[in-house]
Each structure stands twice: as structure tokens, then as C-alpha cells.
Amino acid sequence: EDEDIDLLGRCSVKGLHNFSHRIDVFEKLRRVADPTEKVNLAYIARDSAVQEANEVVDEESRTRETLQAQIQELESKLQAKIEKESGALDTYREDTNRVMCLELKEPCRWNSTYQQLKSYVMRTGDLPPVPSACVAEVDRRLSIWVQEMKSLVFSKSQRIVNAPHRIEALESLGIEWIESSEDRWNSMLGKLVAYKRQHDTVKLPSFMQCRKSKDKDLTALRHWVDVQEAEVKSGAMAKRRDRLKKLQNLGLPWKLTWEQDWDHYVVELLKFRSKYGHLNVGLASSPSGNNAHSDLSEFTSHLLERLKKSSTVKLTNDELRDLGSKGLLGDLKSMAQCPLGRPSTNGNQGEGILRLVPLERVKEVNYWAGMLEQLKFYQAQTGKLTFPPHRGGDPSTREGNNDFAHLRDWVEVQRTNFQNKTLEESRIKELRNLGLEFDPWHVMFNRLRKYKREAGTVRLPKDYKSSESVDKSYDQKKEDEELTEICKWVQDQIRLYRKDELEIGRKKKLRKLGVKLTKGHMGKVPWEDRFDEMMDYYHTHKMCLPKRDGPLRQWIIELVNLIQNGYVSNRRQKRIDQERIGPYLRPEVIFKGISTTIPPSSSEGKKKRKADLMAQPSDENYGDGAKKAKTEVMAV
């Protein structure tokens, strides 16, 4: 029995357990009056351990008292810095506001012109018209000055950007900085339609005759029509065929040249073949006899005519090479050898169409189908359609990533073809059914939506800086890089919105997700907004701390530290008590995942906190100085 029990208290006899959990205090009791030699030695060793443990406990108590004194001293320093910083910020805001108000009253050329514009608006109720429509010289100068201010704001000149109070003063008068070019074009088109309705023609007088008539609107309309005609002749209108179609429908005899039409109609032929399986545009006429592809049919007729040997006008070598690279040349040559509109000679139209498909096309279709199956296998294996980067990354995973390098390049080719409008509709449908996004905008939007689901916020900083940690894993570093890209993308969307270049559908999607398309969206977020984001995340995930690192997670961690040390104002603590979220903001719950139930009433607000003893509690977020002092406290 003596051999079954060692000096460490471990019992190997079957049925016995360790008795260490029953030892609470230091004891020196000897339960055996006449112990044997082994038990006596154990008693002596235990007494020595008790004496050593008492010395360690006493030393720990002295160290704790010393640290508590140091903490109290640092807390007093922190409070002094917070009060000093709050006072300095209040003084700065008051002085800056006083400076801006006085600057608007200071006698200078800008303020003088602004006061004249303000008087004009108060007198007439509107801003002065364009300079050419002003009658008085004073009004014309005011109009020129307004246009100059708009140009400075649009170009972000330092002359006006460094004076935001001047921009706000001009906005209060009703000045709109950004004007849509599309709206201006449609407005001029409407004036041209009204002119045709009144005069039954779109042929305007010459520019000099319009000037002599002193009709400002007619002169502006004539100048606009001349600009549109110049764009048609230069080929710039080829990028806006919707505008050209509207002008042609009004009766303007404008057409693009063969060279300017080439790229557009070659792409249309590719789309036609992907939809109908052949290039005979005449077969795609509607049952009523109206050909929906009249322009494409006319282009194809001229194209077939130039492919004939007897034609006097031939296709250039570049055009032949372009048709060959896109797989159209063989089909068109086969069609040129027989009369247009007769794809079959044996009465079987289906076989005639099939003969137009070359062998290269069959090989290409088979290759594409094989790559699609590989993409489906990759999605089933990884559960996603995103691929690792070309280079860099974790060295331990580079070798495995190379297995899908060819698949990643193939997907990029499909996206490029989609952007160039050369990807067939059936293939677009197949890839979209898998969940592949073609538009880069939607790719970034989905990444932003996924980030909000994981991190609980879309209020991001302009330049995100992750928390410094040398123990971050490879996945965490990749998440930080992705968040940096998302921040830059959101900033670009806000910039496009301010320039009125963001599509309406994209505006609605961003606003529905919670992105405020204003300049203040990316920057310092108010405490109340962050608190609402935390509550929304809690109601969705039943936890306060997001799993993914980001601004909201860092804010919540800082809030927990402030609550534990009593640096939360009464107003904010009252909001926390009203939402009954206090128990979930305790460190043992939020960091260790301990699940609790919210009590029916919170007593946190009834306790006297350190914040009540502060001389001047501040509702503002603590600045850099306070954060630095706070870091010192937490380090101790």
C-alpha cells in the first residue's frame, strides 16, 4: 500500500482520486499521533512548503499594493490629461468658428462679390442666369464669378477647398456644384424636338443668322447641333449610339463611316451568332415581316458584297484579320458563295445552318464546356469562386494554389469578354447560375456586403490600420488587406456620387446596405451610430463582439475597457442600461463567450461609478492623448 501512494499525492489504487481539490487553506495539522518514518517525512516536507507559500503570498500582497498605488497615480494623470484635452478642443472649436465668421466679414474681393450675390438672390429669388443671358453688366460679372466658383470646386482647387465655410455659404444661396452632362444633353434634345414641332423641320438657320436674330436660346441650340455633328464626323458619337439613334429619328441625316461602324457591328454579329447559332441576319426577321436587325442586316449585306471576288471594294487586311481572329471569316465566306437568305440547297434549313459552323468553333465549344466542369468541381471542393493571388501569399499554400492557376486565368478571360460584350448569352447564363460575378462593381459590392455580415458595419475609415499584432495568422492578414481594398472602393463610390457619375441602381444598393454617400461617411463615427451598429449586430448574431476585426470590433473592445474603469458618461451609461446590454459587455462574457440572459431590469445604473466623481464628464470620444494614457493604464 505504501508503494501505491507517492509524495505528490497521486493515488494509483483503484477507486481513489486526487485529494488536492479538497485543500483550501494552509494547514499544519498532524492527524497521526505516532506516525511512521515516511509519514513523518511527509509532514516535515508539507510544513516547509507551507512556510514557503506564506512568504510568496506576503510578497504578492506587497507587490499588489505597490501596483495599486501606481495605478491610482496614473489614473489621476489620465483624468488631468482628459480634462486638459477637452478644454483645448472646446477652445479650438470656438476660436476656429469665430475666425471663419470674421473671415466672411473681412473686406476683400471674394466677400464683396459674395455680398453682391447674396443681395441679388434676396432681391430676385434666384441665381443669375448664364453670362450670355444677362442684361446688366453687374449681373453678367456675378454669373461669371459663380461659374468660376463651380469650376474651382469641381477641380478641387486649393483656393476654395481650404475654405469650407465659403463653400457652405455659397451652398446656402442655392448653388449646385455638380451638373449631369446627360441631363444637359436631354434638355437640348427636348428643345430640338420642340423646334421641330413648331417649324416642322430640324434644319436650323445658320449660326450667323441665329446671332443676328438675338435669340439666345436659338443660338445655343444651333451651337449644340453643330457640336453633335462634329462628334459624328470625328467618330466620337460611335460610343454613344443611343444619342445618334435619337438624332436620326428626328430626321438628321447623319451616319458614321464604315471604319467607325466596324467595331460595333462586328460585336453585334458575335452576339447574333451566340443567340441564333448562325450569321444569316435575314432569318431573324419577326413574324410580321419587320426585321429587328435592320442596321445589322445592312452592314452584313455590305460585308458579304466586299467578300465577293467580283467586288470593286475589298476588305482591308486588318479587317480580314479581325474577322478571322473572332471566327467569323469562314462563316461569312460560305455565305458569300450562295445568295443571301438561302442557307440550304436541299430544303433542310437546319443542316444548312449547321454547315456554317466551322470545326474550330466545335473545338472551342468543347474546350469551354470542359473548363466549366472544372469550375463546378472547384466550387464544390472549396465552396467559393474566388482564387488565390498570382504571387505572394503564404509559402505553405503556394504549391496548392498553382493547381487552379489555369482556371483562374480562364475566368478572367470570361470577365474580359463580358466587358467587351463578346461573351455569348448562353455562357453568361451558365456562369451566373454558378454565382460568378462579371461586373467588378458587383464583386466589390458583394465583398462589402459579406464584410458587414461578419463585422457589423459599413462605416469604414479612409485608411484602415489594423491592430498591431505579430501573432496574426495568414488568413487574418489577408482579411486586413481585403478591408483596405474595401475602404478604398467605398471612398471611390462616394467620389463618383459627388461627381454625379454613379448609376441610380448602384446608389440604391449602397444606401440599402447602409452606406451614406456623403463626405462624412468615411471618417470619425459618432458614438451613438457605433452603438446602434453594435445593437443591430447583437440582434442578428446574439453576441456583441463581431468575429471579424474591423472598426466596430475595436470600438467595442475600447468600450468594454472604458466601462470596466468607469470612464463612461452618465448619458451613455443610461443608453446602455435602457438597451439592457450591460451584461453582454462584461469581459468574461464578451471575450470568453459565456452565455447569459439579460435580466428584466439592469442595476448597473444604480451603482455609483467613477464617472460620477469626475469634475467635467465629456460626452465626446476621447482623443489621441487620452488614448495614449489609457494604454499606459491597461499596460500596468
XYZ file of C-alpha atoms in Angstrom:
636
model
C 0.000 0.000 0.000
C 2.912 2.367 0.666
C 4.221 1.866 -2.845
C 0.816 2.824 -4.369
C 0.948 6.375 -2.908
C 3.741 8.776 -3.950
C 4.854 12.024 -2.343
C 2.919 14.151 -4.857
C -0.416 12.963 -3.543
C -1.360 10.926 -6.597
C -3.201 7.749 -5.752
C -2.862 4.754 -8.058
C -5.052 2.411 -6.005
C -8.215 1.594 -7.971
C -11.179 3.671 -6.836
C -9.192 6.592 -5.294
C -8.795 10.072 -6.778
C -6.658 13.167 -6.273
C -7.459 14.960 -2.996
C -5.931 18.319 -3.977
C -9.349 19.846 -4.717
C -10.276 19.468 -1.012
C -7.331 21.575 0.202
C -8.393 25.226 0.693
C -6.069 26.747 3.356
C -2.573 26.189 4.632
C -2.803 23.597 7.387
C -0.216 22.169 9.778
C -2.449 19.628 11.455
C -0.925 16.218 12.030
C -3.735 13.669 12.099
C -1.498 10.726 13.085
C -0.230 10.868 16.644
C 2.555 8.313 16.225
C 3.434 8.476 12.508
C 5.812 6.160 10.755
C 9.063 7.412 9.239
C 7.554 8.013 5.769
C 4.543 9.911 7.121
C 6.806 11.961 9.399
C 8.984 12.930 6.425
C 5.832 13.921 4.505
C 4.709 16.094 7.464
C 8.096 17.845 7.510
C 8.010 18.462 3.735
C 4.467 19.866 3.994
C 5.429 22.256 6.811
C 8.334 23.539 4.742
C 6.009 24.054 1.741
C 3.519 25.956 3.941
C 6.235 28.315 5.151
C 7.462 28.947 1.604
C 3.897 29.517 0.332
C 3.239 32.057 3.119
C 6.337 34.004 2.112
C 5.238 34.059 -1.545
C 1.729 35.235 -0.572
C 3.151 38.055 1.538
C 5.414 39.152 -1.308
C 2.452 39.091 -3.746
C 0.405 41.273 -1.364
C 3.172 43.854 -1.139
C 3.557 43.884 -4.947
C -0.220 44.289 -5.390
C -0.301 47.286 -3.031
C 2.588 48.912 -4.933
C 0.888 48.397 -8.302
C -2.431 49.712 -6.998
C -0.715 52.876 -5.850
C 0.901 53.276 -9.261
C -2.434 52.696 -10.989
C -4.132 55.353 -8.868
C -1.357 57.782 -9.732
C -1.691 57.027 -13.465
C -5.470 57.345 -13.275
C -5.158 60.794 -11.773
C -2.743 61.773 -14.543
C -5.123 60.371 -17.144
C -8.039 62.348 -15.737
C -5.979 65.536 -15.799
C -4.995 64.925 -19.430
C -8.618 64.233 -20.422
C -9.813 67.460 -18.848
C -6.973 69.402 -20.432
C -7.629 67.904 -23.855
C -11.379 68.541 -23.645
C -10.786 72.151 -22.727
C -8.251 72.600 -25.517
C -10.638 71.140 -28.122
C -13.512 73.348 -26.972
C -11.294 76.406 -27.139
C -10.066 75.434 -30.608
C -13.612 74.975 -31.935
C -14.763 78.301 -30.539
C -11.750 80.161 -31.889
C -11.982 78.495 -35.311
C -15.689 79.275 -35.591
C -15.021 82.894 -34.636
C -12.238 83.087 -37.253
C -14.489 81.728 -40.014
C -17.293 84.139 -39.150
C -14.914 87.076 -39.142
C -13.312 85.950 -42.413
C -16.679 86.204 -44.156
C -16.980 89.816 -42.943
C -13.395 90.816 -43.723
C -13.189 93.389 -46.557
C -11.815 91.547 -49.585
C -12.771 90.879 -53.187
C -14.347 87.461 -52.504
C -16.520 88.684 -49.614
C -17.578 91.753 -51.600
C -18.689 89.632 -54.554
C -20.416 87.183 -52.208
C -22.406 90.002 -50.579
C -23.436 91.255 -54.035
C -24.577 87.746 -54.988
C -26.466 87.404 -51.711
C -28.254 90.727 -52.338
C -29.121 89.601 -55.881
C -30.623 86.341 -54.636
C -32.619 88.106 -51.918
C -33.905 90.627 -54.475
C -34.767 88.244 -57.345
C -35.204 84.944 -55.508
C -32.845 83.066 -57.852
C -29.261 82.913 -59.023
C -28.191 84.980 -62.060
C -28.578 83.214 -65.438
C -25.710 82.274 -67.737
C -23.484 85.210 -68.704
C -24.828 85.353 -72.273
C -28.387 85.808 -70.974
C -27.601 88.618 -68.522
C -28.657 92.133 -69.483
C -26.827 94.241 -66.898
C -23.037 94.186 -66.711
C -23.118 93.714 -62.935
C -25.298 90.610 -63.277
C -23.031 89.245 -66.001
C -19.989 89.592 -63.737
C -21.821 87.840 -60.913
C -22.738 84.986 -63.266
C -19.126 84.648 -64.417
C -17.982 84.595 -60.783
C -20.479 81.836 -59.944
C -19.239 79.751 -62.873
C -15.671 80.310 -61.678
C -16.551 79.062 -58.186
C -18.206 75.953 -59.661
C -15.083 75.283 -61.702
C -12.862 75.629 -58.628
C -15.000 73.237 -56.583
C -15.208 70.700 -59.407
C -11.427 70.743 -59.901
C -10.853 70.681 -56.095
C -8.669 73.742 -56.238
C -6.863 74.696 -53.041
C -8.255 78.219 -53.403
C -11.721 77.020 -52.385
C -11.141 73.599 -50.794
C -9.118 75.168 -47.960
C -12.081 77.435 -47.167
C -15.011 75.074 -46.433
C -17.018 77.863 -44.793
C -17.074 79.696 -48.123
C -18.385 76.589 -49.895
C -21.146 76.235 -47.287
C -22.006 79.929 -47.650
C -22.408 79.528 -51.415
C -24.492 76.379 -50.983
C -26.858 78.288 -48.701
C -27.634 80.554 -51.677
C -28.755 77.556 -53.752
C -25.647 76.881 -55.851
C -25.382 73.283 -57.069
C -21.838 72.253 -57.779
C -22.292 69.208 -59.969
C -24.403 69.155 -63.103
C -25.162 65.992 -65.051
C -23.971 66.058 -68.650
C -26.697 63.557 -69.532
C -29.392 65.890 -68.213
C -27.968 68.825 -70.187
C -27.902 66.735 -73.378
C -31.503 65.579 -72.913
C -32.563 69.154 -72.218
C -31.080 70.358 -75.513
C -32.655 67.400 -77.325
C -36.016 68.425 -75.898
C -35.522 71.943 -77.246
C -34.720 70.491 -80.685
C -37.907 68.387 -80.566
C -39.911 71.498 -79.651
C -38.333 73.389 -82.565
C -39.289 70.605 -84.990
C -42.830 70.536 -83.646
C -43.126 74.283 -84.182
C -41.387 74.607 -87.575
C -41.923 71.061 -88.927
C -38.189 70.699 -89.621
C -34.903 70.172 -87.805
C -32.920 72.312 -90.235
C -31.883 75.332 -88.221
C -30.745 78.691 -89.592
C -27.018 79.276 -89.876
C -25.100 80.298 -86.815
C -24.660 83.892 -88.010
C -28.388 84.209 -88.702
C -29.106 82.973 -85.190
C -26.712 85.566 -83.784
C -28.357 88.354 -85.781
C -31.799 87.345 -84.516
C -30.537 87.937 -80.949
C -32.372 84.816 -79.831
C -30.117 83.379 -77.142
C -31.914 80.021 -76.937
C -31.839 79.531 -80.718
C -28.129 80.415 -80.819
C -27.352 77.935 -78.052
C -29.391 75.255 -79.841
C -27.568 75.863 -83.118
C -24.206 75.635 -81.359
C -25.265 72.354 -79.699
C -26.355 70.836 -83.044
C -23.018 71.814 -84.599
C -21.199 70.102 -81.731
C -23.216 66.894 -82.260
C -22.466 66.934 -85.989
C -18.751 67.372 -85.274
C -18.842 64.371 -82.911
C -20.471 62.255 -85.629
C -17.823 63.228 -88.178
C -14.955 62.593 -85.754
C -16.353 59.221 -84.679
C -16.822 60.193 -81.047
C -20.558 59.548 -81.386
C -19.796 55.851 -82.041
C -19.522 55.381 -78.283
C -22.996 56.895 -77.748
C -25.126 55.211 -80.378
C -28.222 55.757 -78.305
C -27.789 59.505 -78.806
C -27.091 59.054 -82.511
C -30.265 56.973 -82.859
C -32.355 59.709 -81.223
C -30.925 62.346 -83.548
C -31.504 60.154 -86.617
C -35.105 59.527 -85.567
C -35.665 63.282 -85.576
C -34.590 63.393 -89.228
C -30.950 64.471 -89.070
C -29.116 62.763 -91.994
C -26.032 61.782 -90.038
C -24.214 58.463 -90.365
C -20.944 57.050 -89.212
C -18.361 55.881 -91.721
C -17.591 52.236 -92.487
C -14.448 52.341 -90.340
C -16.296 53.931 -87.420
C -19.070 51.322 -87.606
C -16.739 48.345 -87.913
C -16.012 47.502 -84.261
C -19.623 47.967 -83.221
C -21.193 45.745 -85.859
C -18.561 43.010 -85.515
C -19.530 42.738 -81.849
C -23.205 42.720 -82.852
C -22.508 39.846 -85.270
C -20.909 37.859 -82.442
C -23.949 38.479 -80.260
C -26.270 37.488 -83.102
C -24.419 34.207 -83.667
C -24.426 33.356 -79.963
C -28.201 33.866 -79.868
C -29.329 32.266 -83.146
C -26.433 29.920 -83.998
C -25.768 31.372 -87.477
C -24.909 34.658 -89.198
C -27.826 34.926 -91.611
C -29.423 38.067 -90.239
C -32.318 37.806 -92.711
C -33.613 34.679 -90.920
C -34.134 36.624 -87.685
C -36.986 38.783 -89.043
C -40.115 38.965 -86.944
C -43.318 37.131 -87.986
C -44.901 40.435 -89.025
C -42.119 40.970 -91.555
C -40.323 43.747 -89.696
C -36.636 42.984 -89.314
C -35.471 43.856 -85.792
C -31.840 43.891 -87.008
C -32.201 46.189 -89.999
C -28.950 48.073 -89.343
C -27.032 44.839 -88.779
C -28.612 43.296 -91.882
C -27.488 46.255 -93.982
C -23.959 46.031 -92.605
C -23.833 42.270 -93.266
C -25.002 42.797 -96.861
C -22.189 45.286 -97.495
C -19.758 42.920 -95.777
C -20.740 39.967 -97.987
C -20.572 42.174 -101.054
C -16.983 43.150 -100.260
C -16.045 39.496 -99.739
C -17.041 38.570 -103.310
C -14.241 38.259 -105.862
C -16.072 40.472 -108.349
C -16.410 43.328 -105.850
C -14.542 46.539 -106.611
C -14.312 47.467 -102.909
C -12.429 44.873 -100.862
C -11.922 44.412 -97.154
C -8.572 45.556 -95.817
C -6.036 43.129 -94.393
C -6.712 44.392 -90.871
C -10.447 43.782 -91.308
C -9.872 40.262 -92.648
C -7.521 39.534 -89.778
C -10.086 40.837 -87.275
C -12.832 38.617 -88.706
C -10.520 35.605 -88.691
C -9.463 36.091 -85.069
C -13.117 36.171 -83.984
C -14.100 33.094 -86.021
C -16.402 34.963 -88.412
C -14.430 34.877 -91.649
C -15.147 31.241 -92.568
C -18.885 31.605 -91.959
C -19.102 34.815 -93.979
C -17.156 33.362 -96.923
C -19.534 30.376 -97.016
C -22.489 32.756 -97.059
C -20.907 34.889 -99.794
C -20.724 31.892 -102.129
C -24.526 31.463 -102.195
C -27.338 34.046 -102.473
C -28.122 35.805 -99.187
C -31.123 34.319 -97.474
C -30.656 30.758 -98.859
C -28.588 28.898 -96.279
C -29.636 25.445 -97.524
C -29.943 23.918 -101.000
C -31.610 20.625 -100.105
C -34.619 22.111 -98.369
C -33.316 21.282 -94.882
C -32.723 24.612 -93.185
C -31.269 23.106 -90.014
C -28.488 21.245 -91.850
C -27.692 24.377 -93.861
C -27.205 26.341 -90.673
C -25.051 23.619 -89.131
C -22.742 23.681 -92.137
C -21.953 27.314 -91.282
C -20.272 26.260 -88.003
C -16.542 25.545 -88.612
C -14.521 22.847 -86.902
C -12.623 25.441 -84.826
C -15.925 26.557 -83.380
C -16.761 22.986 -82.318
C -13.360 22.619 -80.633
C -13.777 25.931 -78.856
C -17.224 24.948 -77.547
C -15.900 21.627 -76.227
C -12.968 23.351 -74.506
C -15.295 25.876 -72.902
C -17.612 23.137 -71.620
C -14.621 21.283 -70.129
C -13.420 24.411 -68.291
C -16.951 24.960 -66.991
C -16.952 21.470 -65.481
C -13.612 22.195 -63.817
C -15.049 25.399 -62.378
C -18.012 23.467 -60.963
C -15.601 20.957 -59.386
C -13.575 23.813 -57.857
C -16.745 25.362 -56.424
C -17.865 22.020 -54.951
C -14.419 21.489 -53.413
C -13.814 24.962 -51.960
C -17.330 26.359 -51.693
C -16.398 29.607 -53.469
C -15.499 31.061 -56.851
C -12.591 33.243 -55.780
C -8.995 32.268 -56.442
C -5.705 32.927 -54.625
C -3.499 35.758 -55.944
C -0.965 35.137 -58.696
C 2.036 35.655 -56.462
C 2.863 36.255 -52.842
C 0.776 34.839 -50.052
C 1.601 32.066 -47.623
C 4.530 29.961 -48.873
C 2.954 26.829 -47.460
C -0.042 27.176 -49.749
C 1.555 28.421 -52.978
C 2.110 24.957 -54.392
C -1.563 24.012 -53.958
C -2.727 27.288 -55.456
C -0.898 26.605 -58.736
C -3.280 23.708 -59.417
C -6.021 26.228 -60.247
C -3.895 28.882 -61.968
C -5.230 27.940 -65.422
C -8.805 28.056 -64.120
C -8.248 31.494 -62.597
C -6.866 32.820 -65.899
C -9.810 31.329 -67.796
C -12.313 33.062 -65.504
C -10.503 36.382 -66.059
C -10.788 35.844 -69.821
C -14.547 35.310 -69.471
C -14.874 38.536 -67.496
C -12.836 40.403 -70.106
C -15.052 39.046 -72.888
C -18.106 40.107 -70.921
C -16.757 43.644 -70.555
C -16.035 43.700 -74.312
C -19.565 42.347 -74.993
C -18.212 39.301 -76.863
C -19.349 36.625 -74.404
C -22.333 34.599 -75.601
C -25.592 34.925 -73.708
C -25.878 31.192 -73.056
C -22.441 31.204 -71.444
C -23.291 34.250 -69.372
C -26.359 32.420 -68.078
C -24.349 29.284 -67.231
C -21.710 31.239 -65.294
C -24.268 33.362 -63.459
C -26.121 30.226 -62.385
C -22.905 29.178 -60.641
C -22.763 32.561 -58.876
C -19.910 34.116 -60.852
C -19.987 37.913 -60.987
C -18.815 39.607 -64.171
C -19.053 43.227 -63.222
C -16.122 44.295 -60.952
C -18.501 46.663 -59.171
C -20.784 43.839 -58.088
C -17.772 41.796 -56.983
C -16.682 44.570 -54.605
C -20.274 45.199 -53.515
C -20.671 41.530 -52.531
C -17.396 41.724 -50.612
C -18.706 44.798 -48.763
C -21.998 43.040 -48.015
C -20.137 39.976 -46.698
C -17.929 42.218 -44.558
C -20.984 43.888 -43.000
C -22.446 40.474 -42.217
C -19.229 39.440 -40.446
C -18.030 42.751 -38.953
C -21.377 44.502 -38.417
C -20.626 47.864 -40.063
C -20.059 49.692 -43.341
C -18.861 52.902 -41.678
C -15.204 52.470 -42.578
C -12.196 54.787 -42.301
C -10.444 56.210 -45.343
C -7.194 54.422 -44.485
C -7.776 51.344 -42.337
C -4.952 50.398 -39.966
C -5.292 47.045 -38.256
C -4.296 46.458 -34.683
C -0.575 45.760 -34.353
C -0.032 42.089 -33.637
C 2.875 39.841 -34.523
C 0.787 36.711 -33.897
C -1.677 37.299 -36.715
C -2.288 34.336 -38.951
C -2.106 34.377 -42.713
C -5.915 34.472 -43.035
C -6.133 37.459 -40.663
C -3.545 39.361 -42.681
C -5.484 38.634 -45.886
C -8.660 39.924 -44.211
C -6.850 43.162 -43.318
C -5.691 43.571 -46.921
C -9.244 42.926 -48.162
C -10.634 45.516 -45.739
C -8.119 48.076 -47.018
C -9.335 47.444 -50.587
C -12.967 47.766 -49.474
C -12.244 51.114 -47.787
C -10.652 52.480 -50.958
C -13.561 51.177 -53.064
C -16.217 52.801 -50.850
C -14.274 56.056 -50.996
C -14.265 55.827 -54.805
C -18.047 55.297 -54.837
C -18.572 58.408 -52.731
C -16.312 60.363 -55.075
C -18.301 59.150 -58.115
C -21.549 60.097 -56.389
C -20.316 63.631 -55.714
C -19.453 63.920 -59.424
C -22.912 62.576 -60.367
C -21.292 59.640 -62.170
C -22.787 56.831 -60.035
C -25.666 54.884 -61.543
C -29.077 55.124 -59.881
C -29.336 51.371 -59.301
C -25.963 51.302 -57.595
C -26.932 54.269 -55.419
C -29.997 52.369 -54.185
C -27.981 49.229 -53.415
C -25.347 51.145 -51.447
C -27.920 53.130 -49.471
C -29.928 49.985 -48.713
C -26.754 48.379 -47.349
C -26.192 51.394 -45.078
C -23.583 53.390 -47.000
C -24.222 57.114 -46.671
C -22.960 58.685 -49.874
C -21.629 61.779 -48.174
C -18.173 63.058 -47.453
C -18.640 62.453 -43.723
C -19.441 58.761 -44.151
C -15.776 57.762 -44.031
C -14.222 59.343 -41.009
C -14.944 59.750 -37.335
C -18.220 57.991 -36.500
C -20.426 59.331 -33.663
C -20.718 57.202 -30.534
C -24.468 56.752 -30.993
C -24.041 55.388 -34.534
C -21.477 52.828 -33.396
C -23.774 51.808 -30.551
C -26.678 51.279 -32.974
C -24.435 49.146 -35.175
C -23.468 47.041 -32.151
C -27.142 46.536 -31.232
C -28.033 45.548 -34.793
C -25.206 43.021 -34.795
C -26.366 41.674 -31.420
C -29.982 41.227 -32.545
C -28.754 39.289 -35.593
C -25.964 37.170 -34.082
C -26.899 37.129 -30.355
C -23.468 38.476 -29.451
C -21.911 41.928 -29.253
C -18.336 41.386 -30.422
C -18.038 40.747 -34.183
C -15.967 37.755 -35.199
C -14.054 39.735 -37.815
C -11.634 42.514 -36.955
C -12.629 45.997 -38.001
C -13.656 49.448 -36.720
C -16.732 48.165 -34.844
C -14.810 45.376 -33.098
C -12.053 47.755 -31.998
C -14.676 50.250 -30.796
C -16.448 47.601 -28.698
C -13.181 46.446 -27.106
C -12.393 50.044 -26.178
C -15.935 50.490 -24.812
C -15.548 47.424 -22.571
C -12.303 48.835 -21.154
C -13.929 52.211 -20.512
C -16.902 50.607 -18.764
C -14.659 48.493 -16.546
C -12.659 51.565 -15.463
C -15.685 53.851 -15.103
C -14.881 56.270 -17.923
C -18.369 56.285 -19.459
C -20.556 59.342 -19.137
C -23.931 59.225 -17.419
C -25.807 59.779 -20.681
C -24.073 56.894 -22.427
C -24.384 54.579 -19.423
C -28.094 55.369 -19.347
C -28.364 54.335 -23.010
C -26.569 51.062 -22.214
C -28.950 50.387 -19.323
C -32.016 51.146 -21.413
C -30.985 48.594 -24.030
C -30.167 46.065 -21.250
C -26.938 45.172 -22.984
C -24.643 45.749 -19.983
C -24.266 42.058 -19.014
C -23.086 41.262 -22.528
C -20.358 43.906 -22.303
C -18.583 42.273 -19.378
C -15.089 40.949 -20.183
C -15.862 37.414 -19.018
C -18.814 37.283 -21.415
C -17.565 39.159 -24.426
C -14.097 37.603 -24.558
C -14.766 34.085 -23.312
C -18.156 33.527 -24.947
C -20.014 32.919 -21.644
C -23.719 32.929 -22.439
C -26.008 34.827 -20.083
C -29.568 36.027 -20.132
C -30.425 39.698 -19.946
C -32.169 40.414 -16.644
C -35.548 42.107 -16.654
C -34.048 45.236 -15.147
C -30.491 46.443 -15.036
C -28.986 47.697 -11.789
C -25.795 48.889 -13.386
C -27.037 52.467 -13.489
C -27.813 52.478 -9.735
C -24.232 51.814 -8.772
C -22.036 54.775 -8.103
C -19.392 54.882 -10.788
C -16.142 56.734 -11.055
C -17.580 58.799 -13.879
C -19.936 60.453 -11.366
C -16.946 61.782 -9.444
C -15.364 63.432 -12.498
C -15.288 67.186 -12.460
C -16.269 67.619 -16.100
C -17.533 64.398 -17.728
C -17.251 64.588 -21.509
C -19.671 63.004 -23.989
C -17.170 63.315 -26.804
C -14.930 60.470 -27.911
C -11.536 60.525 -26.242
C -8.712 61.874 -28.331
C -5.206 60.610 -29.041
C -3.736 61.939 -25.799
C -6.332 60.226 -23.665
C -5.962 57.009 -25.616
C -2.203 57.053 -25.015
C -2.661 57.493 -21.278
C -5.322 54.802 -21.287
C -2.848 52.435 -22.936
C -0.407 53.072 -20.112
C -3.069 52.155 -17.538
C -4.009 48.957 -19.327
C -0.329 48.016 -19.697
C 0.153 48.218 -15.934
